[in-house]
């Protein structure tokens, strides 16, 4: 059984990973299939150094893992459930009105 502190830590790590558009693009790409860093960098149109920094963050957050493949390593989601979570988050976001992020945004001045 997880403690509340552990639950909060897990959600905070997931939130940190999703807080950057490049990391989101990496996760969505890895949702489709595992990939090698050089291929990911080319696909996303970013430098390998920049990609490396983002992959390190995603590894530290526990969302991706490296899988040795000969002299290379490929990246994949650490758990297939992360892919399902990304699908659910995307579906939930699409359901939100495009001009405001919460129903009370105008009234409360939030979001």
CSV table of N, CA and C in Angstrom, one decimal, residues 2-108:
chain,number,residue,atom,x,y,z
A,2,UNK,N,0.6,2.2,-0.9
A,2,UNK,CA,1.4,3.4,-0.9
A,2,UNK,C,0.9,4.4,0.1
A,3,UNK,N,1.8,5.1,0.6
A,3,UNK,CA,1.5,6.2,1.6
A,3,UNK,C,1.1,7.4,0.8
A,4,UNK,N,0.5,8.4,1.4
A,4,UNK,CA,0.1,9.6,0.8
A,4,UNK,C,1.3,10.3,0.2
A,5,UNK,N,2.4,10.3,1.0
A,5,UNK,CA,3.6,11.0,0.5
A,5,UNK,C,4.1,10.3,-0.8
A,6,UNK,N,4.1,9.0,-0.9
A,6,UNK,CA,4.5,8.3,-2.1
A,6,UNK,C,3.6,8.7,-3.2
A,7,UNK,N,2.3,8.7,-3.0
A,7,UNK,CA,1.3,9.1,-4.0
A,7,UNK,C,1.6,10.5,-4.6
A,8,UNK,N,1.9,11.4,-3.7
A,8,UNK,CA,2.2,12.8,-4.1
A,8,UNK,C,3.5,12.8,-4.9
A,9,UNK,N,4.5,12.1,-4.4
A,9,UNK,CA,5.8,12.1,-5.1
A,9,UNK,C,5.6,11.5,-6.5
A,10,UNK,N,4.9,10.5,-6.7
A,10,UNK,CA,4.7,9.9,-8.0
A,10,UNK,C,4.0,10.9,-8.9
A,11,UNK,N,2.9,11.5,-8.4
A,11,UNK,CA,2.2,12.5,-9.3
A,11,UNK,C,3.1,13.7,-9.6
A,12,UNK,N,3.9,14.1,-8.6
A,12,UNK,CA,4.8,15.3,-8.9
A,12,UNK,C,5.8,14.9,-9.9
A,13,UNK,N,6.3,13.7,-9.9
A,13,UNK,CA,7.3,13.3,-10.9
A,13,UNK,C,6.6,13.3,-12.3
A,14,UNK,N,5.4,12.8,-12.4
A,14,UNK,CA,4.7,12.7,-13.6
A,14,UNK,C,4.4,14.1,-14.1
A,15,UNK,N,4.0,15.0,-13.2
A,15,UNK,CA,3.8,16.4,-13.6
A,15,UNK,C,5.0,17.1,-14.1
A,16,UNK,N,6.2,16.8,-13.4
A,16,UNK,CA,7.4,17.4,-13.8
A,16,UNK,C,7.8,17.0,-15.3
A,17,UNK,N,7.5,15.7,-15.5
A,17,UNK,CA,7.8,15.2,-16.9
A,17,UNK,C,7.0,15.9,-17.9
A,18,UNK,N,5.7,16.1,-17.6
A,18,UNK,CA,4.8,16.7,-18.6
A,18,UNK,C,4.8,18.2,-18.7
A,19,UNK,N,5.6,18.8,-17.8
A,19,UNK,CA,5.7,20.3,-17.7
A,19,UNK,C,6.4,20.9,-18.9
A,20,UNK,N,7.1,20.1,-19.7
A,20,UNK,CA,7.9,20.6,-20.8
A,20,UNK,C,7.4,20.0,-22.1
A,21,UNK,N,7.1,20.8,-23.1
A,21,UNK,CA,6.6,20.3,-24.4
A,21,UNK,C,7.5,19.3,-25.1
A,22,UNK,N,8.8,19.4,-24.9
A,22,UNK,CA,9.7,18.4,-25.6
A,22,UNK,C,9.6,17.1,-24.9
A,23,UNK,N,9.5,17.1,-23.6
A,23,UNK,CA,9.3,15.8,-22.8
A,23,UNK,C,8.0,15.2,-23.2
A,24,UNK,N,7.0,16.0,-23.4
A,24,UNK,CA,5.7,15.5,-23.8
A,24,UNK,C,5.8,14.8,-25.2
A,25,UNK,N,6.5,15.5,-26.1
A,25,UNK,CA,6.7,14.9,-27.4
A,25,UNK,C,7.5,13.6,-27.4
A,26,UNK,N,8.5,13.5,-26.5
A,26,UNK,CA,9.3,12.3,-26.3
A,26,UNK,C,8.4,11.2,-25.8
A,27,UNK,N,7.6,11.5,-24.8
A,27,UNK,CA,6.7,10.4,-24.2
A,27,UNK,C,5.7,10.0,-25.3
A,28,UNK,N,5.1,10.9,-26.0
A,28,UNK,CA,4.1,10.5,-27.1
A,28,UNK,C,4.8,9.7,-28.2
A,29,UNK,N,6.0,10.0,-28.5
A,29,UNK,CA,6.8,9.2,-29.5
A,29,UNK,C,7.0,7.8,-29.0
A,30,UNK,N,7.5,7.7,-27.7
A,30,UNK,CA,7.8,6.4,-27.1
A,30,UNK,C,6.5,5.6,-26.9
A,31,UNK,N,5.4,6.3,-26.8
A,31,UNK,CA,4.1,5.7,-26.7
A,31,UNK,C,3.8,4.8,-27.9
A,32,UNK,N,4.3,5.3,-29.0
A,32,UNK,CA,4.1,4.6,-30.3
A,32,UNK,C,5.1,3.4,-30.4
A,33,UNK,N,6.3,3.6,-30.1
A,33,UNK,CA,7.3,2.6,-30.2
A,33,UNK,C,8.6,3.0,-29.5
A,34,UNK,N,9.4,2.0,-29.0
A,34,UNK,CA,10.7,2.3,-28.5
A,34,UNK,C,11.6,3.0,-29.6
A,35,UNK,N,12.6,3.7,-29.1
A,35,UNK,CA,13.4,4.4,-30.1
A,35,UNK,C,14.8,4.6,-29.6
A,36,UNK,N,15.7,4.8,-30.5
A,36,UNK,CA,17.1,5.1,-30.2
A,36,UNK,C,17.2,6.7,-30.1
A,37,UNK,N,18.1,7.2,-29.2
A,37,UNK,CA,18.3,8.6,-29.1
A,37,UNK,C,18.5,9.4,-30.4
A,38,UNK,N,19.4,8.9,-31.2
A,38,UNK,CA,19.6,9.6,-32.5
A,38,UNK,C,18.4,9.7,-33.3
A,39,UNK,N,17.6,8.6,-33.4
A,39,UNK,CA,16.4,8.7,-34.1
A,39,UNK,C,15.3,9.6,-33.5
A,40,UNK,N,15.3,9.6,-32.2
A,40,UNK,CA,14.4,10.5,-31.5
A,40,UNK,C,14.7,12.0,-31.8
A,41,UNK,N,16.0,12.3,-31.7
A,41,UNK,CA,16.5,13.7,-31.9
A,41,UNK,C,16.1,14.1,-33.3
A,42,UNK,N,16.3,13.2,-34.3
A,42,UNK,CA,16.0,13.6,-35.7
A,42,UNK,C,14.5,13.8,-35.9
A,43,UNK,N,13.7,12.9,-35.3
A,43,UNK,CA,12.3,12.9,-35.4
A,43,UNK,C,11.7,14.2,-34.8
A,44,UNK,N,12.3,14.6,-33.6
A,44,UNK,CA,11.8,15.8,-32.9
A,44,UNK,C,12.4,17.1,-33.4
A,45,UNK,N,13.5,17.0,-34.2
A,45,UNK,CA,14.1,18.1,-34.7
A,45,UNK,C,14.9,18.9,-33.6
A,46,UNK,N,15.5,18.2,-32.7
A,46,UNK,CA,16.3,18.8,-31.6
A,46,UNK,C,17.7,18.2,-31.6
A,47,UNK,N,18.6,18.9,-30.9
A,47,UNK,CA,20.0,18.4,-30.9
A,47,UNK,C,20.0,17.2,-30.0
A,48,UNK,N,21.0,16.3,-30.2
A,48,UNK,CA,21.2,15.2,-29.3
A,48,UNK,C,21.5,15.5,-27.9
A,49,UNK,N,22.2,16.6,-27.7
A,49,UNK,CA,22.5,17.1,-26.3
A,49,UNK,C,21.2,17.5,-25.6
A,50,UNK,N,20.4,18.3,-26.3
A,50,UNK,CA,19.2,18.7,-25.7
A,50,UNK,C,18.3,17.5,-25.4
A,51,UNK,N,18.2,16.5,-26.3
A,51,UNK,CA,17.4,15.3,-26.1
A,51,UNK,C,17.9,14.6,-24.9
A,52,UNK,N,19.3,14.4,-24.8
A,52,UNK,CA,19.9,13.7,-23.7
A,52,UNK,C,19.5,14.3,-22.4
A,53,UNK,N,19.4,15.6,-22.3
A,53,UNK,CA,19.0,16.2,-21.0
A,53,UNK,C,17.6,15.9,-20.7
A,54,UNK,N,16.7,15.9,-21.7
A,54,UNK,CA,15.3,15.6,-21.4
A,54,UNK,C,15.1,14.1,-21.1
A,55,UNK,N,15.9,13.2,-21.8
A,55,UNK,CA,15.8,11.8,-21.5
A,55,UNK,C,16.3,11.5,-20.1
A,56,UNK,N,17.3,12.2,-19.6
A,56,UNK,CA,17.8,12.1,-18.2
A,56,UNK,C,16.7,12.4,-17.2
A,57,UNK,N,16.0,13.5,-17.5
A,57,UNK,CA,14.9,13.9,-16.6
A,57,UNK,C,13.8,12.8,-16.6
A,58,UNK,N,13.4,12.3,-17.8
A,58,UNK,CA,12.4,11.3,-17.8
A,58,UNK,C,12.9,10.0,-17.1
A,59,UNK,N,14.1,9.7,-17.2
A,59,UNK,CA,14.7,8.5,-16.5
A,59,UNK,C,14.6,8.8,-15.0
A,60,UNK,N,15.0,10.0,-14.6
A,60,UNK,CA,15.0,10.3,-13.2
A,60,UNK,C,13.6,10.3,-12.6
A,61,UNK,N,12.6,10.6,-13.4
A,61,UNK,CA,11.2,10.6,-13.0
A,61,UNK,C,10.7,9.2,-13.0
A,62,UNK,N,11.4,8.2,-13.6
A,62,UNK,CA,11.0,6.9,-13.6
A,62,UNK,C,10.0,6.5,-14.7
A,63,UNK,N,9.9,7.4,-15.7
A,63,UNK,CA,9.0,7.2,-16.8
A,63,UNK,C,9.5,6.4,-18.0
A,64,UNK,N,10.8,6.5,-18.2
A,64,UNK,CA,11.4,5.8,-19.3
A,64,UNK,C,12.6,5.0,-18.8
A,65,UNK,N,13.0,4.0,-19.6
A,65,UNK,CA,14.1,3.1,-19.2
A,65,UNK,C,14.9,2.9,-20.5
A,66,UNK,N,16.2,2.6,-20.3
A,66,UNK,CA,17.1,2.3,-21.4
A,66,UNK,C,17.1,0.7,-21.5
A,67,UNK,N,17.2,0.3,-22.7
A,67,UNK,CA,17.3,-1.2,-22.9
A,67,UNK,C,18.5,-1.4,-23.8
A,68,UNK,N,19.5,-2.1,-23.3
A,68,UNK,CA,20.7,-2.3,-24.1
A,68,UNK,C,20.4,-3.1,-25.3
A,69,UNK,N,21.0,-2.7,-26.4
A,69,UNK,CA,20.8,-3.4,-27.7
A,69,UNK,C,22.1,-3.4,-28.4
A,70,UNK,N,22.9,-4.4,-28.1
A,70,UNK,CA,24.3,-4.4,-28.7
A,70,UNK,C,25.1,-3.3,-28.0
A,71,UNK,N,25.7,-2.5,-28.9
A,71,UNK,CA,26.5,-1.3,-28.4
A,71,UNK,C,25.6,-0.1,-28.2
A,72,UNK,N,24.4,-0.2,-28.5
A,72,UNK,CA,23.5,1.0,-28.5
A,72,UNK,C,22.5,0.7,-27.3
A,73,UNK,N,21.8,1.7,-27.0
A,73,UNK,CA,20.7,1.6,-26.0
A,73,UNK,C,19.5,2.3,-26.6
A,74,UNK,N,18.3,1.7,-26.5
A,74,UNK,CA,17.1,2.3,-27.0
A,74,UNK,C,16.3,2.7,-25.7
A,75,UNK,N,15.4,3.6,-25.9
A,75,UNK,CA,14.5,4.1,-24.9
A,75,UNK,C,13.1,3.6,-25.1
A,76,UNK,N,12.4,3.3,-24.0
A,76,UNK,CA,11.0,2.9,-24.0
A,76,UNK,C,10.3,3.3,-22.7
A,77,UNK,N,9.0,3.4,-22.7
A,77,UNK,CA,8.3,3.7,-21.5
A,77,UNK,C,8.6,2.6,-20.5
A,78,UNK,N,8.8,3.1,-19.2
A,78,UNK,CA,9.1,2.2,-18.1
A,78,UNK,C,8.0,1.2,-17.9
A,79,UNK,N,6.8,1.5,-18.2
A,79,UNK,CA,5.6,0.7,-17.9
A,79,UNK,C,4.6,1.0,-18.9
A,80,UNK,N,4.0,0.0,-19.5
A,80,UNK,CA,2.9,0.3,-20.5
A,80,UNK,C,1.8,1.1,-20.0
A,81,UNK,N,1.5,1.0,-18.7
A,81,UNK,CA,0.4,1.8,-18.1
A,81,UNK,C,0.7,3.3,-18.3
A,82,UNK,N,1.9,3.7,-18.4
A,82,UNK,CA,2.2,5.2,-18.7
A,82,UNK,C,1.6,5.6,-20.0
A,83,UNK,N,1.7,4.7,-21.0
A,83,UNK,CA,1.1,5.0,-22.3
A,83,UNK,C,-0.4,5.1,-22.2
A,84,UNK,N,-1.0,4.3,-21.4
A,84,UNK,CA,-2.5,4.3,-21.2
A,84,UNK,C,-2.8,5.6,-20.5
A,85,UNK,N,-2.0,6.0,-19.5
A,85,UNK,CA,-2.2,7.3,-18.7
A,85,UNK,C,-2.1,8.5,-19.7
A,86,UNK,N,-1.2,8.4,-20.6
A,86,UNK,CA,-1.1,9.5,-21.6
A,86,UNK,C,-2.3,9.6,-22.4
A,87,UNK,N,-2.8,8.5,-22.9
A,87,UNK,CA,-4.0,8.4,-23.7
A,87,UNK,C,-5.2,9.0,-22.9
A,88,UNK,N,-5.3,8.7,-21.7
A,88,UNK,CA,-6.4,9.2,-20.9
A,88,UNK,C,-6.3,10.7,-20.6
A,89,UNK,N,-5.1,11.1,-20.4
A,89,UNK,CA,-4.9,12.6,-20.2
A,89,UNK,C,-5.2,13.4,-21.5
A,90,UNK,N,-4.8,12.8,-22.6
A,90,UNK,CA,-5.1,13.5,-23.9
A,90,UNK,C,-6.6,13.6,-24.1
A,91,UNK,N,-7.3,12.5,-23.8
A,91,UNK,CA,-8.7,12.5,-24.0
A,91,UNK,C,-9.4,13.5,-23.1
A,92,UNK,N,-8.9,13.6,-21.8
A,92,UNK,CA,-9.5,14.5,-20.9
A,92,UNK,C,-9.3,15.9,-21.3
A,93,UNK,N,-8.1,16.2,-21.8
A,93,UNK,CA,-7.8,17.6,-22.2
A,93,UNK,C,-8.6,18.0,-23.4
A,94,UNK,N,-8.8,17.1,-24.3
A,94,UNK,CA,-9.6,17.4,-25.5
A,94,UNK,C,-11.0,17.8,-25.1
A,95,UNK,N,-11.5,17.2,-24.0
A,95,UNK,CA,-12.9,17.5,-23.5
A,95,UNK,C,-13.0,18.9,-22.9
A,96,UNK,N,-11.9,19.5,-22.5
A,96,UNK,CA,-12.0,20.8,-21.9
A,96,UNK,C,-12.2,21.9,-23.0
A,97,UNK,N,-13.0,22.9,-22.7
A,97,UNK,CA,-13.3,23.9,-23.7
A,97,UNK,C,-11.9,24.6,-24.1
A,98,UNK,N,-11.8,24.9,-25.3
A,98,UNK,CA,-10.5,25.4,-25.8
A,98,UNK,C,-10.2,26.8,-25.2
A,99,UNK,N,-11.2,27.6,-24.9
A,99,UNK,CA,-10.9,29.0,-24.4
A,99,UNK,C,-10.8,29.1,-22.9
A,100,UNK,N,-10.9,28.1,-22.2
A,100,UNK,CA,-10.7,28.2,-20.7
A,100,UNK,C,-10.3,26.8,-20.2
A,101,UNK,N,-9.6,26.7,-19.1
A,101,UNK,CA,-9.1,25.4,-18.6
A,101,UNK,C,-10.0,24.9,-17.5
A,102,UNK,N,-10.8,25.7,-16.9
A,102,UNK,CA,-11.7,25.2,-15.9
A,102,UNK,C,-13.0,25.9,-15.9
A,103,UNK,N,-14.1,25.3,-15.5
A,103,UNK,CA,-15.4,25.9,-15.6
A,103,UNK,C,-15.6,27.3,-14.9
A,104,UNK,N,-14.8,27.5,-13.9
A,104,UNK,CA,-14.9,28.7,-13.1
A,104,UNK,C,-13.8,29.8,-13.4
A,105,UNK,N,-13.1,29.6,-14.5
A,105,UNK,CA,-12.0,30.5,-14.8
A,105,UNK,C,-12.4,32.0,-14.9
A,106,UNK,N,-13.5,32.3,-15.5
A,106,UNK,CA,-13.9,33.7,-15.6
A,106,UNK,C,-14.3,34.2,-14.3
A,107,UNK,N,-15.0,33.5,-13.5
A,107,UNK,CA,-15.5,34.0,-12.2
A,107,UNK,C,-14.3,34.1,-11.2
A,108,UNK,N,-13.5,33.1,-11.1
A,108,UNK,CA,-12.4,33.0,-10.1
A,108,UNK,C,-11.1,33.7,-10.5
